[in-house]
Amino acid sequence: MNRSINSERGVTGIRRTVRHLRWWVLILFLTGVTVNYITRNSLAILAPELKLSLGITTEQYAWIVGAFQLAYTFFQPICGWLIDVIGLKIGFLLCATVWALACLLHAGAGSWLQLAILRFVMGGAEAAATPANAKVLGEWFPKKERPIAAGWAGVGFSIGAMLAPPIIYFAHASFGWQGAFLFTGCLALAWVALWWLFYRNPAQHPNLSDEELAFIQQDREPAAQKQSFWQALRSVAGNKRFYGIAIPAFMAEPAWGVLSFWVPLYLANELGMDLKQIAMFAWLPFLAADLGSVASGYLTRLYIRLFGCTRVNAVVASSISGAFLMLSLALVAFTKSPYMAIALISVGGFGHQIISCMLSALVVERFNKGEMATVNGMRGSFAWISSFLFSLVIGYTADKIGFNPLFIAMGFFDLFGALFLVAFIAERRTKKGSLV
C-alpha cells in the first residue's frame, strides 16, 4: 500500500511534511468561507445608505436580496456536482474567482436592478461554499473526526458575517460605499491566489505524511463514482435520508437569512440605531454563531459519553438542542430594548449554527464521497428556497406589520424540522439490539 501511495503522490527523495496537515487545510478553507461571507454581507451593512443613495425601496431591496438567494438556491446542486466531477481545487477556484469579480463590479452599480443582477451572479458563484464544505470534510477527515471538523468548518460561515460590520464600516468611512465593495472584492481575489498555491487533495499533497494519509483513509470508503448531473440528482432524490436533512435545512435557513440580510435594517428601522451603532453590535450574533459552530461537534461527544448515543444519534441530538435554542428568536418580539434584542438574536445565532454544522456532518456521515458535494448542494437549495421566499415575505410585510410576527415564526420553525431528523435519520434499535 505504501508503494501505491508514494507512486500516486509522486514522492521522490525526502519530503517536508506538516504535522496535522488536515487541520491546516481546514483553516485554509475556513479562511475562504470567511471572505465569502464578508463579501456577501457587505450589502446588508451598506443597505441603509444604498437605499438613500440609489433611491431603493424596501420592496426593491427585498428583490436584490432575493436575486442572490434565488441564484444560491439554483446553483448549489450544480456547483456541488461540478466539484464532485472536476475536483475540489479547480471547482472551488473557478467559483471563488467569479464571486470576487462580481463583488468588485458592485462598486459601479447605479440602480437596484443592476445590484440585483450582480447579486444573482455573485449568489450563483458563492453557492459553491456549502457543497465544498462537505467535500473538504469527506476528503480530509475520517468519520470519527467529522462532527468536530464540521463544527470548526462552520466557524467560517459565521466569522465572516461577524467581521463584516466593522470591516465594511471602516472601508466605507475611508473609501465610501463603492470603495467598500472594491476592498472586499480584492480580499476575495487574494484568497483565490492562496487556494491555488496551497490546496491539493490528500493523495497528491506533497506535505502530507504517509501516517496522516493512512489515518485519513482509515474508513476504507469506496472510491468516488462520477455520475452525470441528472443521474446524481435522481440518485439523491430517491434516498429518503436526504429529506431528513433537507427539510430541517428548509426550516432553519430563514433565520440565517434574516441575520445575514435583514438584522441591520431591523436595528435601524425598528430600534433606531445608526450605521456606527450597527457596526458596533451587529457582529455579536455572528460571534455567538461561531461559538455554536465550535460547540456543536463537542456536544456530540457529550451525548455519546453521557447517554451512549451512536455517532449519528449524537449528531441528531445536538441538532435538536440547537432547535430549542431557536425559541429565543420568538422572544425578540416582546422586547423594546435593542441590547436585549441583540442578546436574544445572538442565542438564536448560536442555536442555528449548531443545527447547520450538524446537518453538514450528517451529509458526510450518511452519504458516500462521490455524492457528498451534490447532496450538500441539494440540501443548500432546499435551505435557500425557504430563505428566498421568507425574504420576499419580509419585503412585502415588514413596512406594514413590522418584524415581530416574523421573529415569532422563526422561533418555532426548527422544532418542526427536528421531527424529520428523528423520523428519517435517527438510528433505532431492533428487538435484538442492533441498529437500523
PDB file of C-alpha atoms in Angstrom, residues 189-348:
ATOM      1  CA  LEU A 189      -9.067  37.656  -5.077  1.00  0.00           C
ATOM      2  CA  ALA A 190      -6.203  37.428  -2.586  1.00  0.00           C
ATOM      3  CA  TRP A 191      -7.712  34.264  -1.119  1.00  0.00           C
ATOM      4  CA  VAL A 192      -8.144  32.766  -4.600  1.00  0.00           C
ATOM      5  CA  ALA A 193      -4.368  33.034  -5.022  1.00  0.00           C
ATOM      6  CA  LEU A 194      -3.794  31.265  -1.682  1.00  0.00           C
ATOM      7  CA  TRP A 195      -6.128  28.429  -2.640  1.00  0.00           C
ATOM      8  CA  TRP A 196      -4.363  27.934  -5.972  1.00  0.00           C
ATOM      9  CA  LEU A 197      -0.941  27.867  -4.344  1.00  0.00           C
ATOM     10  CA  PHE A 198      -1.574  25.646  -1.326  1.00  0.00           C
ATOM     11  CA  TYR A 199      -4.510  23.285  -1.881  1.00  0.00           C
ATOM     12  CA  ARG A 200      -4.046  19.690  -3.099  1.00  0.00           C
ATOM     13  CA  ASN A 201      -6.144  16.600  -2.422  1.00  0.00           C
ATOM     14  CA  PRO A 202      -4.728  14.239   0.222  1.00  0.00           C
ATOM     15  CA  ALA A 203      -3.286  11.648  -2.164  1.00  0.00           C
ATOM     16  CA  GLN A 204      -1.338  14.319  -4.066  1.00  0.00           C
ATOM     17  CA  HIS A 205      -0.310  16.688  -1.289  1.00  0.00           C
ATOM     18  CA  PRO A 206       3.495  16.811  -1.023  1.00  0.00           C
ATOM     19  CA  ASN A 207       3.437  17.881   2.640  1.00  0.00           C
ATOM     20  CA  LEU A 208       1.138  15.127   3.934  1.00  0.00           C
ATOM     21  CA  SER A 209       2.864  12.299   5.766  1.00  0.00           C
ATOM     22  CA  ASP A 210       2.092   8.678   4.927  1.00  0.00           C
ATOM     23  CA  GLU A 211       0.919   8.166   8.512  1.00  0.00           C
ATOM     24  CA  GLU A 212      -1.600  11.001   8.355  1.00  0.00           C
ATOM     25  CA  LEU A 213      -2.821   9.868   4.933  1.00  0.00           C
ATOM     26  CA  ALA A 214      -3.431   6.391   6.353  1.00  0.00           C
ATOM     27  CA  PHE A 215      -5.275   7.964   9.308  1.00  0.00           C
ATOM     28  CA  ILE A 216      -7.484   9.999   6.940  1.00  0.00           C
ATOM     29  CA  GLN A 217      -8.268   6.924   4.818  1.00  0.00           C
ATOM     30  CA  GLN A 218      -8.832   4.534   7.733  1.00  0.00           C
ATOM     31  CA  ASP A 219     -12.532   4.028   6.991  1.00  0.00           C
ATOM     32  CA  ARG A 220     -11.751   2.328   3.651  1.00  0.00           C
ATOM     33  CA  GLU A 221     -14.556   4.161   1.907  1.00  0.00           C
ATOM     34  CA  PRO A 222     -15.139   3.154  -1.715  1.00  0.00           C
ATOM     35  CA  ALA A 223     -13.674   5.296  -4.454  1.00  0.00           C
ATOM     36  CA  ALA A 224     -15.918   8.127  -5.627  1.00  0.00           C
ATOM     37  CA  GLN A 225     -18.127   7.237  -8.586  1.00  0.00           C
ATOM     38  CA  LYS A 226     -18.642  10.088 -11.062  1.00  0.00           C
ATOM     39  CA  GLN A 227     -22.158  10.498 -12.434  1.00  0.00           C
ATOM     40  CA  SER A 228     -23.841  12.823 -14.863  1.00  0.00           C
ATOM     41  CA  PHE A 229     -25.673  15.738 -13.285  1.00  0.00           C
ATOM     42  CA  TRP A 230     -29.132  14.234 -13.792  1.00  0.00           C
ATOM     43  CA  GLN A 231     -28.042  10.795 -12.587  1.00  0.00           C
ATOM     44  CA  ALA A 232     -26.682  12.376  -9.428  1.00  0.00           C
ATOM     45  CA  LEU A 233     -29.914  14.314  -8.813  1.00  0.00           C
ATOM     46  CA  ARG A 234     -32.069  11.211  -9.325  1.00  0.00           C
ATOM     47  CA  SER A 235     -29.894   9.149  -7.014  1.00  0.00           C
ATOM     48  CA  VAL A 236     -30.066  11.685  -4.198  1.00  0.00           C
ATOM     49  CA  ALA A 237     -33.766  12.489  -4.678  1.00  0.00           C
ATOM     50  CA  GLY A 238     -34.625   8.786  -4.380  1.00  0.00           C
ATOM     51  CA  ASN A 239     -32.988   8.464  -0.953  1.00  0.00           C
ATOM     52  CA  LYS A 240     -35.379   9.224   1.922  1.00  0.00           C
ATOM     53  CA  ARG A 241     -32.446  10.097   4.183  1.00  0.00           C
ATOM     54  CA  PHE A 242     -31.889  13.151   2.033  1.00  0.00           C
ATOM     55  CA  TYR A 243     -35.279  14.567   3.078  1.00  0.00           C
ATOM     56  CA  GLY A 244     -34.402  14.008   6.738  1.00  0.00           C
ATOM     57  CA  ILE A 245     -31.603  16.523   6.158  1.00  0.00           C
ATOM     58  CA  ALA A 246     -33.194  18.772   3.530  1.00  0.00           C
ATOM     59  CA  ILE A 247     -36.451  19.558   5.342  1.00  0.00           C
ATOM     60  CA  PRO A 248     -34.720  20.632   8.592  1.00  0.00           C
ATOM     61  CA  ALA A 249     -32.435  22.796   6.415  1.00  0.00           C
ATOM     62  CA  PHE A 250     -35.537  24.309   4.786  1.00  0.00           C
ATOM     63  CA  MET A 251     -36.921  25.225   8.191  1.00  0.00           C
ATOM     64  CA  ALA A 252     -33.613  26.560   9.558  1.00  0.00           C
ATOM     65  CA  GLU A 253     -32.426  28.874   6.811  1.00  0.00           C
ATOM     66  CA  PRO A 254     -34.924  31.772   7.140  1.00  0.00           C
ATOM     67  CA  ALA A 255     -33.332  32.668  10.483  1.00  0.00           C
ATOM     68  CA  TRP A 256     -29.836  32.782   8.960  1.00  0.00           C
ATOM     69  CA  GLY A 257     -31.128  34.838   6.044  1.00  0.00           C
ATOM     70  CA  VAL A 258     -32.575  37.354   8.479  1.00  0.00           C
ATOM     71  CA  LEU A 259     -29.289  37.524  10.410  1.00  0.00           C
ATOM     72  CA  SER A 260     -27.300  37.998   7.211  1.00  0.00           C
ATOM     73  CA  PHE A 261     -29.517  40.372   5.249  1.00  0.00           C
ATOM     74  CA  TRP A 262     -32.186  41.945   7.457  1.00  0.00           C
ATOM     75  CA  VAL A 263     -30.922  42.477  11.017  1.00  0.00           C
ATOM     76  CA  PRO A 264     -29.107  45.751  10.133  1.00  0.00           C
ATOM     77  CA  LEU A 265     -32.340  47.155   8.675  1.00  0.00           C
ATOM     78  CA  TYR A 266     -34.296  45.851  11.675  1.00  0.00           C
ATOM     79  CA  LEU A 267     -31.859  47.575  14.050  1.00  0.00           C
ATOM     80  CA  ALA A 268     -32.089  50.800  12.029  1.00  0.00           C
ATOM     81  CA  ASN A 269     -35.829  50.917  11.351  1.00  0.00           C
ATOM     82  CA  GLU A 270     -37.308  49.271  14.452  1.00  0.00           C
ATOM     83  CA  LEU A 271     -34.748  50.140  17.135  1.00  0.00           C
ATOM     84  CA  GLY A 272     -33.365  53.443  15.791  1.00  0.00           C
ATOM     85  CA  MET A 273     -29.672  52.519  15.502  1.00  0.00           C
ATOM     86  CA  ASP A 274     -27.348  54.382  13.111  1.00  0.00           C
ATOM     87  CA  LEU A 275     -24.594  52.795  10.973  1.00  0.00           C
ATOM     88  CA  LYS A 276     -21.927  53.238  13.647  1.00  0.00           C
ATOM     89  CA  GLN A 277     -24.077  51.568  16.305  1.00  0.00           C
ATOM     90  CA  ILE A 278     -24.951  48.763  13.912  1.00  0.00           C
ATOM     91  CA  ALA A 279     -21.250  48.197  13.233  1.00  0.00           C
ATOM     92  CA  MET A 280     -20.644  48.070  16.996  1.00  0.00           C
ATOM     93  CA  PHE A 281     -23.324  45.471  17.777  1.00  0.00           C
ATOM     94  CA  ALA A 282     -24.448  43.625  14.609  1.00  0.00           C
ATOM     95  CA  TRP A 283     -21.437  41.306  14.750  1.00  0.00           C
ATOM     96  CA  LEU A 284     -22.413  39.819  18.126  1.00  0.00           C
ATOM     97  CA  PRO A 285     -24.963  37.290  16.767  1.00  0.00           C
ATOM     98  CA  PHE A 286     -22.253  36.002  14.441  1.00  0.00           C
ATOM     99  CA  LEU A 287     -19.770  35.695  17.286  1.00  0.00           C
ATOM    100  CA  ALA A 288     -22.386  33.597  19.063  1.00  0.00           C
ATOM    101  CA  ALA A 289     -22.805  31.608  15.849  1.00  0.00           C
ATOM    102  CA  ASP A 290     -19.045  30.956  15.797  1.00  0.00           C
ATOM    103  CA  LEU A 291     -19.262  29.620  19.336  1.00  0.00           C
ATOM    104  CA  GLY A 292     -22.215  27.455  18.325  1.00  0.00           C
ATOM    105  CA  SER A 293     -20.224  26.052  15.411  1.00  0.00           C
ATOM    106  CA  VAL A 294     -17.312  25.062  17.628  1.00  0.00           C
ATOM    107  CA  ALA A 295     -19.549  23.725  20.396  1.00  0.00           C
ATOM    108  CA  SER A 296     -21.658  21.574  18.061  1.00  0.00           C
ATOM    109  CA  GLY A 297     -19.066  18.872  17.411  1.00  0.00           C
ATOM    110  CA  TYR A 298     -18.041  18.636  21.051  1.00  0.00           C
ATOM    111  CA  LEU A 299     -21.711  18.431  22.013  1.00  0.00           C
ATOM    112  CA  THR A 300     -21.941  15.189  20.027  1.00  0.00           C
ATOM    113  CA  ARG A 301     -19.149  13.719  22.156  1.00  0.00           C
ATOM    114  CA  LEU A 302     -21.061  14.712  25.264  1.00  0.00           C
ATOM    115  CA  TYR A 303     -24.171  12.870  24.082  1.00  0.00           C
ATOM    116  CA  ILE A 304     -22.071   9.804  23.271  1.00  0.00           C
ATOM    117  CA  ARG A 305     -20.389   9.750  26.680  1.00  0.00           C
ATOM    118  CA  LEU A 306     -23.383  10.643  28.858  1.00  0.00           C
ATOM    119  CA  PHE A 307     -26.161   8.780  27.070  1.00  0.00           C
ATOM    120  CA  GLY A 308     -24.354   6.154  24.983  1.00  0.00           C
ATOM    121  CA  CYS A 309     -25.705   7.535  21.711  1.00  0.00           C
ATOM    122  CA  THR A 310     -24.383   6.287  18.410  1.00  0.00           C
ATOM    123  CA  ARG A 311     -22.408   8.822  16.397  1.00  0.00           C
ATOM    124  CA  VAL A 312     -25.412   9.516  14.139  1.00  0.00           C
ATOM    125  CA  ASN A 313     -27.860   9.842  17.031  1.00  0.00           C
ATOM    126  CA  ALA A 314     -25.458  12.149  18.872  1.00  0.00           C
ATOM    127  CA  VAL A 315     -25.395  14.431  15.836  1.00  0.00           C
ATOM    128  CA  VAL A 316     -29.207  14.366  15.649  1.00  0.00           C
ATOM    129  CA  ALA A 317     -29.489  15.137  19.390  1.00  0.00           C
ATOM    130  CA  SER A 318     -27.093  18.079  19.032  1.00  0.00           C
ATOM    131  CA  SER A 319     -29.187  19.479  16.196  1.00  0.00           C
ATOM    132  CA  ILE A 320     -32.368  19.162  18.267  1.00  0.00           C
ATOM    133  CA  SER A 321     -30.653  21.025  21.100  1.00  0.00           C
ATOM    134  CA  GLY A 322     -29.992  23.871  18.664  1.00  0.00           C
ATOM    135  CA  ALA A 323     -33.667  23.854  17.646  1.00  0.00           C
ATOM    136  CA  PHE A 324     -34.757  24.524  21.220  1.00  0.00           C
ATOM    137  CA  LEU A 325     -32.317  27.428  21.464  1.00  0.00           C
ATOM    138  CA  MET A 326     -34.002  28.993  18.432  1.00  0.00           C
ATOM    139  CA  LEU A 327     -37.039  29.739  20.606  1.00  0.00           C
ATOM    140  CA  SER A 328     -35.108  32.803  21.736  1.00  0.00           C
ATOM    141  CA  LEU A 329     -35.998  34.476  18.417  1.00  0.00           C
ATOM    142  CA  ALA A 330     -39.673  34.367  19.334  1.00  0.00           C
ATOM    143  CA  LEU A 331     -38.881  36.387  22.453  1.00  0.00           C
ATOM    144  CA  VAL A 332     -37.394  39.196  20.330  1.00  0.00           C
ATOM    145  CA  ALA A 333     -40.956  40.228  19.503  1.00  0.00           C
ATOM    146  CA  PHE A 334     -41.627  41.030  23.173  1.00  0.00           C
ATOM    147  CA  THR A 335     -38.700  43.336  23.921  1.00  0.00           C
ATOM    148  CA  LYS A 336     -38.182  47.011  23.164  1.00  0.00           C
ATOM    149  CA  SER A 337     -34.560  47.090  24.306  1.00  0.00           C
ATOM    150  CA  PRO A 338     -32.075  46.956  21.415  1.00  0.00           C
ATOM    151  CA  TYR A 339     -29.499  45.310  23.681  1.00  0.00           C
ATOM    152  CA  MET A 340     -31.882  42.581  24.816  1.00  0.00           C
ATOM    153  CA  ALA A 341     -32.946  42.056  21.188  1.00  0.00           C
ATOM    154  CA  ILE A 342     -29.325  41.614  20.131  1.00  0.00           C
ATOM    155  CA  ALA A 343     -28.747  39.197  23.039  1.00  0.00           C
ATOM    156  CA  LEU A 344     -31.758  37.070  22.056  1.00  0.00           C
ATOM    157  CA  ILE A 345     -30.786  37.117  18.373  1.00  0.00           C
ATOM    158  CA  SER A 346     -27.300  36.033  19.445  1.00  0.00           C
ATOM    159  CA  VAL A 347     -28.729  32.986  21.236  1.00  0.00           C
ATOM    160  CA  GLY A 348     -30.554  32.213  18.002  1.00  0.00           C
TER     161      GLY A 348
END
